[in-house]
Structure formats: structure tokens, C-alpha cells
GROMACS .gro file of C-alpha atoms in nm:
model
  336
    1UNK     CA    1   2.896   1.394  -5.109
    2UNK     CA    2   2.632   1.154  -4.988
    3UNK     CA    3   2.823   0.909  -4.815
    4UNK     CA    4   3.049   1.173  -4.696
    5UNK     CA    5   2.684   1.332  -4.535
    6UNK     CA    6   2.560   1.009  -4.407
    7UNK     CA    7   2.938   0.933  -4.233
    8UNK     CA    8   2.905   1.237  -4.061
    9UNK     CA    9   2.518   1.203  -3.953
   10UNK     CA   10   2.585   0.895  -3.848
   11UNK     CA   11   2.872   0.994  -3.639
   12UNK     CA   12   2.650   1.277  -3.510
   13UNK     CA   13   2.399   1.000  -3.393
   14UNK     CA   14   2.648   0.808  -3.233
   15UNK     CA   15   2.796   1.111  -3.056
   16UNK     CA   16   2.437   1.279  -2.907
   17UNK     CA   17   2.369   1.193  -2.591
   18UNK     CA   18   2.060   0.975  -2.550
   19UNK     CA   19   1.725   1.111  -2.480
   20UNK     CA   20   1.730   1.257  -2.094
   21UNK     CA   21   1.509   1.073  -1.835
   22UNK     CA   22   1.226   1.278  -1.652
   23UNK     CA   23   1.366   1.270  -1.300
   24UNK     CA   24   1.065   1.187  -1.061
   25UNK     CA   25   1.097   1.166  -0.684
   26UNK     CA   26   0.895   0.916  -0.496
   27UNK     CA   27   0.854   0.896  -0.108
   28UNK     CA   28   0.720   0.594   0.068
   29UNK     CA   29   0.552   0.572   0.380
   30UNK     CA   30   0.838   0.364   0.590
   31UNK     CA   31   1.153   0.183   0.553
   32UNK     CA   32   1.144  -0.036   0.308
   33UNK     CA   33   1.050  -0.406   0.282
   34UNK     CA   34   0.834  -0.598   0.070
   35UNK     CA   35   0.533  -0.400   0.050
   36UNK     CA   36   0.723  -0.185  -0.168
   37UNK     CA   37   0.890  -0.413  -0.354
   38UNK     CA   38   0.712  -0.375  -0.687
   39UNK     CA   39   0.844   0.002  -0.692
   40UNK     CA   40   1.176  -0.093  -0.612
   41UNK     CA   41   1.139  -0.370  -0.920
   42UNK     CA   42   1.059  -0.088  -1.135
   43UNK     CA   43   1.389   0.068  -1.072
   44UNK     CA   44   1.653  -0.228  -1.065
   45UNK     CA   45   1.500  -0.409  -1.401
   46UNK     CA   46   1.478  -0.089  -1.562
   47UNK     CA   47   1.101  -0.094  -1.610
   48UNK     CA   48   1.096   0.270  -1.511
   49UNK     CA   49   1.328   0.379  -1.754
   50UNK     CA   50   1.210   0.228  -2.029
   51UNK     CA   51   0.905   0.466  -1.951
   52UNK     CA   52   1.151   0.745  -1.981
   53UNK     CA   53   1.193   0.791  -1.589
   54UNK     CA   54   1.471   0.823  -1.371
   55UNK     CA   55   1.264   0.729  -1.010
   56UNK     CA   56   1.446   0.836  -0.696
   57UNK     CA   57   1.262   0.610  -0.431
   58UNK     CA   58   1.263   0.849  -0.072
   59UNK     CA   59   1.279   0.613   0.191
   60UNK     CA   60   1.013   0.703   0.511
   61UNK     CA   61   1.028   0.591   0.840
   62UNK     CA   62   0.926   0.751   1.207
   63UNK     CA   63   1.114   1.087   1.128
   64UNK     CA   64   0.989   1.157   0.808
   65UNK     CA   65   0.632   1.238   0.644
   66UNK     CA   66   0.551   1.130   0.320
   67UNK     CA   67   0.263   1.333   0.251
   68UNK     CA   68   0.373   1.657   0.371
   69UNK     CA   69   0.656   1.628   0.214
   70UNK     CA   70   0.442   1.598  -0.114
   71UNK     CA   71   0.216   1.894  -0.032
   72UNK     CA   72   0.522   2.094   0.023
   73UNK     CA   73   0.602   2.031  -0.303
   74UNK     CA   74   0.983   1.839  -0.221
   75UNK     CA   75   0.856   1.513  -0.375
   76UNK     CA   76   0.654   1.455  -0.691
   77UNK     CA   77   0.504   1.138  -0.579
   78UNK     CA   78   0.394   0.990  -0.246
   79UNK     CA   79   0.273   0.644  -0.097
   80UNK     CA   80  -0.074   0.700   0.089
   81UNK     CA   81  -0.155   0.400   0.322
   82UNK     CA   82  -0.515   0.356   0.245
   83UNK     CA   83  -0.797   0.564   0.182
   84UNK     CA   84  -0.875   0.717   0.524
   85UNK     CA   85  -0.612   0.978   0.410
   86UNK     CA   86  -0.746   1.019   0.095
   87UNK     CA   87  -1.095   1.169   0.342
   88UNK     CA   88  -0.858   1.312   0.552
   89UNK     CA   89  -0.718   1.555   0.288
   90UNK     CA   90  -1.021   1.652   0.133
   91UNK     CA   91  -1.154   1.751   0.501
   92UNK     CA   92  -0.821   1.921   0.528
   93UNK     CA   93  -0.815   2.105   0.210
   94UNK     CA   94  -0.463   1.903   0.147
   95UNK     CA   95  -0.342   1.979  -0.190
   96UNK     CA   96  -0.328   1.546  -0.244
   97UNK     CA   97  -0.470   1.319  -0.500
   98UNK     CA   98  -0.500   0.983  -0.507
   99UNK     CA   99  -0.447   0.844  -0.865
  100UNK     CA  100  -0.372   0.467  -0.833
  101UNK     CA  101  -0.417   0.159  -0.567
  102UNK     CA  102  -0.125  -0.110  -0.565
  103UNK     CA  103  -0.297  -0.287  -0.279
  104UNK     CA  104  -0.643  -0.402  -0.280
  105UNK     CA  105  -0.657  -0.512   0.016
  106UNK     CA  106  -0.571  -0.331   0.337
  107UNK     CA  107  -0.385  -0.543   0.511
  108UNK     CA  108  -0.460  -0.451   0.857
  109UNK     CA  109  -0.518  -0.753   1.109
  110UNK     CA  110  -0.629  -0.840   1.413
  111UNK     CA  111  -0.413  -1.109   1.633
  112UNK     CA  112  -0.543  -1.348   1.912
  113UNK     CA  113  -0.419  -1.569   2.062
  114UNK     CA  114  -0.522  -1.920   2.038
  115UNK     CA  115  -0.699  -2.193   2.233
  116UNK     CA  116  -0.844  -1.925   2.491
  117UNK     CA  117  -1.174  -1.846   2.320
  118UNK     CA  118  -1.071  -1.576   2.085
  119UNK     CA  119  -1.041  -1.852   1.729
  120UNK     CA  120  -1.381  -1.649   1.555
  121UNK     CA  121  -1.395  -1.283   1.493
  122UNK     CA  122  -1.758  -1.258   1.653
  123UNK     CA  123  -1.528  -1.398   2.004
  124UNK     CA  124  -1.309  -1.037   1.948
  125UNK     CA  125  -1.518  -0.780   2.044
  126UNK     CA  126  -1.489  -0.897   2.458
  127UNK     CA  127  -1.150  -0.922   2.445
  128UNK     CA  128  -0.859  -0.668   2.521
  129UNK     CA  129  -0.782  -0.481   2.284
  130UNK     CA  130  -0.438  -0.351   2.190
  131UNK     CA  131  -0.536  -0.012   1.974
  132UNK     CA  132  -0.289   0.248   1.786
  133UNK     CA  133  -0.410   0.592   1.853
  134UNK     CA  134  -0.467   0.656   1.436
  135UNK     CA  135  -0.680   0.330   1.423
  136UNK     CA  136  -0.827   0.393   1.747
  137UNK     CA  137  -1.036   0.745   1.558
  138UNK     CA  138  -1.061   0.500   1.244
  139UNK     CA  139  -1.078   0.138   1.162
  140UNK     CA  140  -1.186   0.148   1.598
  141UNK     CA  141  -1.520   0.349   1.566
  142UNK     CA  142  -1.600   0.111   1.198
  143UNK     CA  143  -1.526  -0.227   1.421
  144UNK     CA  144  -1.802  -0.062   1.716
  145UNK     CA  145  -2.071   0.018   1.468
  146UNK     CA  146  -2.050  -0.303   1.256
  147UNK     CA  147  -1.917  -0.578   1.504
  148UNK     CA  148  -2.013  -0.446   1.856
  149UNK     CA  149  -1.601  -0.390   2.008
  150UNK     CA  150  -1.614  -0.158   2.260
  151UNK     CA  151  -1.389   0.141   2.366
  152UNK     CA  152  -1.369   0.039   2.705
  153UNK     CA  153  -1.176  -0.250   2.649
  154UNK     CA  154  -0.899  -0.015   2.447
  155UNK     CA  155  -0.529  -0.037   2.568
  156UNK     CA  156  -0.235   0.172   2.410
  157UNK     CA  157  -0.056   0.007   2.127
  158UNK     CA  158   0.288   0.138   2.120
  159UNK     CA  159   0.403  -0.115   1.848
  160UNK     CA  160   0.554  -0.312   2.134
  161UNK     CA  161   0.408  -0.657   2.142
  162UNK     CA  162   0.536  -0.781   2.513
  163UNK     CA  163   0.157  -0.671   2.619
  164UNK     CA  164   0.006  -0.848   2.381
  165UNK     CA  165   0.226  -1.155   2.437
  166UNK     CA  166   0.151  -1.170   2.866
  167UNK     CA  167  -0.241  -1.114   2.790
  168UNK     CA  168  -0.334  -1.436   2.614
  169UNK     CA  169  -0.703  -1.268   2.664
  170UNK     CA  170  -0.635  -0.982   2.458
  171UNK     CA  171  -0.625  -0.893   2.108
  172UNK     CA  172  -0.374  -0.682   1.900
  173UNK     CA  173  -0.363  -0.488   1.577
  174UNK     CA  174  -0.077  -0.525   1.317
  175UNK     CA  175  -0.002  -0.574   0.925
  176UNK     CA  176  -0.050  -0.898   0.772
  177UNK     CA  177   0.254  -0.889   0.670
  178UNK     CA  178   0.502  -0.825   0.959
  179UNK     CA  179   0.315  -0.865   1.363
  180UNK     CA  180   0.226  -1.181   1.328
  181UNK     CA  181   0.574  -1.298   1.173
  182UNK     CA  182   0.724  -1.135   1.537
  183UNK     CA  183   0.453  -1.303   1.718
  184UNK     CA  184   0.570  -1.634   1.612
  185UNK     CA  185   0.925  -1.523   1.635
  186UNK     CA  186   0.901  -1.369   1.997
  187UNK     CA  187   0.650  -1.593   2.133
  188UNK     CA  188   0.686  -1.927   1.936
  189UNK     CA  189   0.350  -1.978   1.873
  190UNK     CA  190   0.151  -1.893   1.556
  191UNK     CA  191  -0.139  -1.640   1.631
  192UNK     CA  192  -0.484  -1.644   1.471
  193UNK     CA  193  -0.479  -1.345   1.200
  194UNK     CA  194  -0.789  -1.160   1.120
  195UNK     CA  195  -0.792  -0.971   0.816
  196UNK     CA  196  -0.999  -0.670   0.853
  197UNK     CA  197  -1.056  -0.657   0.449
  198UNK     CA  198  -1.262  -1.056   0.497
  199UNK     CA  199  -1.465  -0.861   0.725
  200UNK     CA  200  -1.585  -0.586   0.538
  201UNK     CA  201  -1.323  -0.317   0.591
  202UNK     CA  202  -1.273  -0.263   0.218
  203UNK     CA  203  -1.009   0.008   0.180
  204UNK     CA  204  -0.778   0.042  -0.074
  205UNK     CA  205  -0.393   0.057   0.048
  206UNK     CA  206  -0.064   0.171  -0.089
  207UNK     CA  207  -0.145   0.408  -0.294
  208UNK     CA  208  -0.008   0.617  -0.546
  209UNK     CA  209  -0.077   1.008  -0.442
  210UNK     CA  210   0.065   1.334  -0.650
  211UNK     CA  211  -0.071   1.739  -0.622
  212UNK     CA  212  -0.343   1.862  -0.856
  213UNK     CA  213  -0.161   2.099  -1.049
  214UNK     CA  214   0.088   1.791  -1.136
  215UNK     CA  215  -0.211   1.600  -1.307
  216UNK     CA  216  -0.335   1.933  -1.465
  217UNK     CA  217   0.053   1.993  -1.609
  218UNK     CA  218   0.235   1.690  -1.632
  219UNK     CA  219  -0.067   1.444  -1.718
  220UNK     CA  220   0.170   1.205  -1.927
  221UNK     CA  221   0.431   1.224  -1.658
  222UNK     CA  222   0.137   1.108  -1.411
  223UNK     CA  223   0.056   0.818  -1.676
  224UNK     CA  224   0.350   0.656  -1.705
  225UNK     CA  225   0.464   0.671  -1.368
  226UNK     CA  226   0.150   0.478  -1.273
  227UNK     CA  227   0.146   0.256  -1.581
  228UNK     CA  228   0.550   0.165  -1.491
  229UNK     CA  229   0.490   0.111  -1.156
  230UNK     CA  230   0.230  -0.141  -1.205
  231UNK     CA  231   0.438  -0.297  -1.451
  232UNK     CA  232   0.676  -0.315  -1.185
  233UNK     CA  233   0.479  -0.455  -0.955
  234UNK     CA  234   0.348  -0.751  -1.168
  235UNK     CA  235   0.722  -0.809  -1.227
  236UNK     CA  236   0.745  -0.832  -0.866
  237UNK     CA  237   0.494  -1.072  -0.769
  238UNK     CA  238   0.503  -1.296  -1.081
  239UNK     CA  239   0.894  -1.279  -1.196
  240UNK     CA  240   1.249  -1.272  -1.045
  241UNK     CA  241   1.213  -1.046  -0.753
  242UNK     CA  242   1.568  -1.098  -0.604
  243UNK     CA  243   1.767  -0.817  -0.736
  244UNK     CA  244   1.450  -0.582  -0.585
  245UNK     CA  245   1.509  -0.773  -0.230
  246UNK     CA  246   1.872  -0.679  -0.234
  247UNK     CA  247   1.792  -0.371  -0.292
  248UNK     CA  248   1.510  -0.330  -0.015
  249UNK     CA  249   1.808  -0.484   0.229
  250UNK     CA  250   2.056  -0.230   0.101
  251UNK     CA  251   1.843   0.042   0.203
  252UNK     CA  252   1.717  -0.094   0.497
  253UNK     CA  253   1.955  -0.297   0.634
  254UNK     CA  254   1.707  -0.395   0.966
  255UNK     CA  255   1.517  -0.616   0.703
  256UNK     CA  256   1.603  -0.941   0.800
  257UNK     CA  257   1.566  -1.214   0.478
  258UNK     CA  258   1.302  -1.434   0.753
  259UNK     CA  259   1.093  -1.139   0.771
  260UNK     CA  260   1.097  -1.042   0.390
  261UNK     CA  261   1.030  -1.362   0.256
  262UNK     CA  262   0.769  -1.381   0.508
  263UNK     CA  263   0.589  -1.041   0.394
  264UNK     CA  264   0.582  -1.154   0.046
  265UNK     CA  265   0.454  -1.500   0.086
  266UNK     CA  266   0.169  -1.311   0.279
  267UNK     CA  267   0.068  -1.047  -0.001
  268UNK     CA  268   0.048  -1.329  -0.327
  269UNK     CA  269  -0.119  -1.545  -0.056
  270UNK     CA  270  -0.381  -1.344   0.113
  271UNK     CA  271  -0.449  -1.125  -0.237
  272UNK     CA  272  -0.331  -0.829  -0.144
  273UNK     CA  273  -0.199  -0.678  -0.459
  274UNK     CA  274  -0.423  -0.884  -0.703
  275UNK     CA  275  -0.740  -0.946  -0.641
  276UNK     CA  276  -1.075  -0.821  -0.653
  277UNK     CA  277  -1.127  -0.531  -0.960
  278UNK     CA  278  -0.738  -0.580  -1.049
  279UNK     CA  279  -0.788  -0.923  -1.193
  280UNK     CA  280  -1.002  -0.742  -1.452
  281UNK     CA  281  -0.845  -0.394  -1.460
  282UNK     CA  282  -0.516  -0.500  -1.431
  283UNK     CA  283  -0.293  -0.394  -1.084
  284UNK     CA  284  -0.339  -0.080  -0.934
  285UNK     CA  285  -0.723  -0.070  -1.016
  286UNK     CA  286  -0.987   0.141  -0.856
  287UNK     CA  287  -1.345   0.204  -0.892
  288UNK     CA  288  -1.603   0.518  -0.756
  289UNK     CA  289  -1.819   0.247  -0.667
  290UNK     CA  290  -1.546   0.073  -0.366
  291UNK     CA  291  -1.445   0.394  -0.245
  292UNK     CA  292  -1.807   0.483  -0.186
  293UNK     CA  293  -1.864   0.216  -0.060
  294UNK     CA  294  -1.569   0.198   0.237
  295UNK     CA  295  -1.667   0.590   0.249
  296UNK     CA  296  -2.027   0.517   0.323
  297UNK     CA  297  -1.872   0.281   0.595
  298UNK     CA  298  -1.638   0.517   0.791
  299UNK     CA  299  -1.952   0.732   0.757
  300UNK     CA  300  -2.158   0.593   0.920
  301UNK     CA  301  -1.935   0.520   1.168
  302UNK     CA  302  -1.893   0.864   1.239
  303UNK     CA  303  -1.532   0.907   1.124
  304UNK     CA  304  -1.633   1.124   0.849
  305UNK     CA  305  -1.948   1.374   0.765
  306UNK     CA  306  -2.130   1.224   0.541
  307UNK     CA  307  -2.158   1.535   0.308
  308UNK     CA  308  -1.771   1.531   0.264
  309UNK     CA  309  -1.692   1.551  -0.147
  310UNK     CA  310  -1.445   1.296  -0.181
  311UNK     CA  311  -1.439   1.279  -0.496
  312UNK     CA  312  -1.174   1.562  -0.516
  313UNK     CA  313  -0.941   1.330  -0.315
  314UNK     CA  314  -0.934   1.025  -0.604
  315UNK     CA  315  -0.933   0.990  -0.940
  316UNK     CA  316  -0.970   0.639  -1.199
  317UNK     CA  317  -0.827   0.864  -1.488
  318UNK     CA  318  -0.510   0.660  -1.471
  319UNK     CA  319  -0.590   0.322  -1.367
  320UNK     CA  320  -0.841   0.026  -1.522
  321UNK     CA  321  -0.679   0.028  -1.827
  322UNK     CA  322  -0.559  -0.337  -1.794
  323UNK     CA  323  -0.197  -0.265  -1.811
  324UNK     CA  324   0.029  -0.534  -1.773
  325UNK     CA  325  -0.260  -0.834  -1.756
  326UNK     CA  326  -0.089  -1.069  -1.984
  327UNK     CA  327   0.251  -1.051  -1.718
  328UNK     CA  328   0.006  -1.279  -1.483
  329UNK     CA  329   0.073  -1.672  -1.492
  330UNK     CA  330  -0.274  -1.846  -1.585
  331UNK     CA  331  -0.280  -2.007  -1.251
  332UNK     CA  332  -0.279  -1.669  -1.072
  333UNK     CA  333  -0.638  -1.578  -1.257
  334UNK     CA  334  -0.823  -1.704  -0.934
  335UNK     CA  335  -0.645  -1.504  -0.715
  336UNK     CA  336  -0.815  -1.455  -0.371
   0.00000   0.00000   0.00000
């Protein structure tokens, strides 16, 4: 009778079905390329399953918001760009939390050219600016109060760098990680980059946003989605990324191999997943005391009331725990 029982449990074990995957929906912020890549790790090298998810990765782009789509309640996840929308909702009321940072660095840039009296940042603020409207009520109004720029000298930036390219006087923002890659492609010359975050402008980016009532329910669910994706993202940086690539290219074919190679060269170079708190904390790290202090910034600046709680727009319940830390080569500890 007992091996006749343990045959059959046995076969029962064999026959169950294994243990279903939470499904979790995650919408980025654009098409995808490289600055998502550690997300898309998570999913090809199974990183998010092994945390018992199955991750459905919402592509964004010009037609599509990822944040309303999260307050609606269509996605369970969201990628924020940096922490001016984190302000933004709480001014709004926006049912939005932000509850991890992949990038600690923001990796907004200004681009000059060269040889024409525009190689420092103090030489920026009398040039011509080239100035997208949501950086013009932003990042704009912090560069006038800490660095002088001026509002007259604003032009439209309509993410068309032709402008930019027939003005060798003028300046123009962009991402670390893609403008000035098109600047040398388009005009054959390599541009002097500015990173905003060297000067001060010490935002988080690319985070990881959900809905109150998601971290008051599903708490775990919150946990591991966060604790996988930073897992993913050290994977990324610091492990075979190719299989992620392919499948950045697959779902945006427009990403050209030049350009992603490019984009991740920039973010292990310039620090802009690991550095900082995160070499410490692990990836994904964020602290009351930096988001203060960029909120005291944009503040001051005007961009924000200064009475504004924003602490109901954050929380560091889910991060600085040091995940993943040992998945970092030695000779990344001195990471910019």
C-alpha cells in the first residue's frame, strides 16, 4: 500500500501544473532601446520569473502615455522619467507613487558646438538655446536661477536637430544617450556634452511608479517586482546583455545596433545606473535626503511651491536593501 501511495503521489506531482506566475503589466515611457534594457533582461533570462512574475513590458512612444495609463488603472507598473513628475502628481492629486530609481543620474545634456566659444558650461548661458517646451517650465527656470541662462535666448526644440546643426552659436538639449550620437552621425563632428546631473541638477530618472492602493494590497507583489528588476538590471550592465538587445530591436525595429551600442557605452560610462547611493544600496537606490534636495532646487526656482508634501509622491520602503551588490565586478566599485 505504501509504494502503491507514493506511485500515485508522485504521479500526481508530476501531473499538477506548476505554480502560476503573477501576471504584471509594465509600461515604459518610449520605444525601446537601451535605457530599458535592464527590464527587458529581466524578462529574456528569466530573472522575473524566478520571482514568480510573468512581466508584460508595454512599449510607449509619442501616441501613448505611460502614466495615465497607470492612473487609469490599465497597467500595474509605469516608467516615470525623473522626479519632476513625481512633484507633478502630488500637485495634481495623481493617484502615482514612486517606489524605486534605476537611474541615478538624469541624463539630460546640453550640446555645443565646439571651437566657437561654447567648450565651458559658464560660456552656455549667452548662447542660443534650443529648449523643449516640458524643460523649458523645468530644468529652464533651475538653469536661470543657478547659472544665469536667460529666456530670451529660448528657441523651440522640436526634436529636430537641423537648427541646432546651422547655428554653431547655439546650444541644444538632448539625452546623453541618443542627440549627441545623431549629432556626430548627421553632422560628423563630435559635440561637447554637458551633463546637467555634473552641474547640480540631481534628479533621479527612470523610475519605477505603481498606485497607492497597489502598495497597500499587493506589497509583496511591489517587492519583488522592484527587487527583480534590479536584478535585471545589474545583469544588464555587468553580464551578457545580447539576448535583451535582440529583443529591444524586435520591438523596436528603428533601433539601429550603432545607436544601441552607443546608448549603453554612455550609461556604464557616465554612471548613470550605478553610482552615487547605489554603490552602497545596491541599484535602484533612493534617499529622502536627494529628493529634498533636487526638490529644494526646483523650488526655489519657482517650478514648485515650496509647501508642496512630496513625500506622498515617493517612497524608500522598497529600495536600499542592497539587492543584487555582489552581481557587480570589483572594478565597477568606483563607478562615477
Amino acid at each position: 500500500m505504501t509504494k502503491r501511495f507514493l506511485a500515485t503521489l508522485a504521479a500526481f506531482l508530476l501531473a499538477a501544473p506548476a505554480l502560476a506566475l503573477d501576471k504584471i503589466s509594465f509600461a515604459t515611457n518610449w520605444r525601446a532601446q537601451a535605457e530599458h534594457g535592464g527590464f527587458y533582461q529581466a524578462v529574456v533570462d528569466g530573472t522575473y520569473a524566478k520571482y514568480g512574475l510573468d512581466v508584460s513590458i508595454v512599449q510607449g512612444g509619442p501616441q501613448s502615455n505611460a502614466r495615465l495609463l497607470l492612473a487609469a488603472g490599465r497597467v500595474d507598473f509605469c516608467m516615470g522619467a525623473n522626479l519632476i513628475q513625481t512633484f507633478s502628481a502630488v500637485q495634481q492629486k495623481a493617484p502615482i507613487v514612486a517606489v524605486a530609481s534605476l537611474f541615478q543620474k538624469d541624463p539630460i545634456i546640453f550640446m555645443s558646438h565646439p571651437g566657437v566659444g561654447l567648450d565651458r558650461f559658464e560660456d552656455l548661458p549667452e548662447a542660443t538655446a534650443f529648449v523643449g517646451n516640458d524643460n523649458l517650465v523645468s530644468v529652464f527656470q533651475w538653469l536661470k536661477q543657478a547659472y544665469g541662462f536667460k529666456e530670451e535666448k529660448i528657441k523651440p526644440y522640436t526634436f529636430n536637430s537641423a537648427p541646432f546643426l546651422a547655428d554653431k552659436k547655439s546650444i541644444q538639449q538632448g539625452y546623453l544617450t541618443s542627440e549627441p550620437f545623431e549629432i556626430e552621425r548627421q553632422g560628423g563632428f563630435a559635440p561637447n556634452v554637458f551633463l546637467l546631473a555634473d552641474y547640480g541638477y540631481d534628479s533621479y530618472s527612470t523610475t519605477i511608479e505603481t498606485r497607492p492602493e497597489t502598495i497597500a494590497a499587493k506589497a509583496d507583489l511591489v517587492q519583488r517586482f522592484v527587487d527583480a528588476s534590479i536584478i535585471g538590471w545589474y545583469h544588464y550592465l555587468y553580464g551578457d546583455h545580447a539576448a535583451a538587445d535582440a529583443a529591444i530591436r524586435k520591438d523596436n525595429p528603428e533601433m539601429s545596433e550603432g545607436q544601441l551600442t552607443y546608448s549603453f557605452a554612455k550609461l556604464k560610462e557616465r554612471g548613470i545606473v550605478d553610482s552615487g547611493d547605489s554603490l552602497e544600496l545596491g541599484l535602484g537606490a533612493m534617499t529622502e535626503a536627494r529628493v529634498r534636495s533636487f526638490f529644494d532646487k526646483m523650488a526655489k526656482a519657482g517650478v514648485f511651491p515650496a509647501d508642496l508634501d512630496i513625500a506622498k509622491g515617493y517612497t524608500t520602503r522598497f529600495v536600499n536593501k542592497k539587492i543584487g551588490l555582489e552581481l557587480r565586478p570589483a572594478k565597477s566599485a568606483s563607478a562615477p
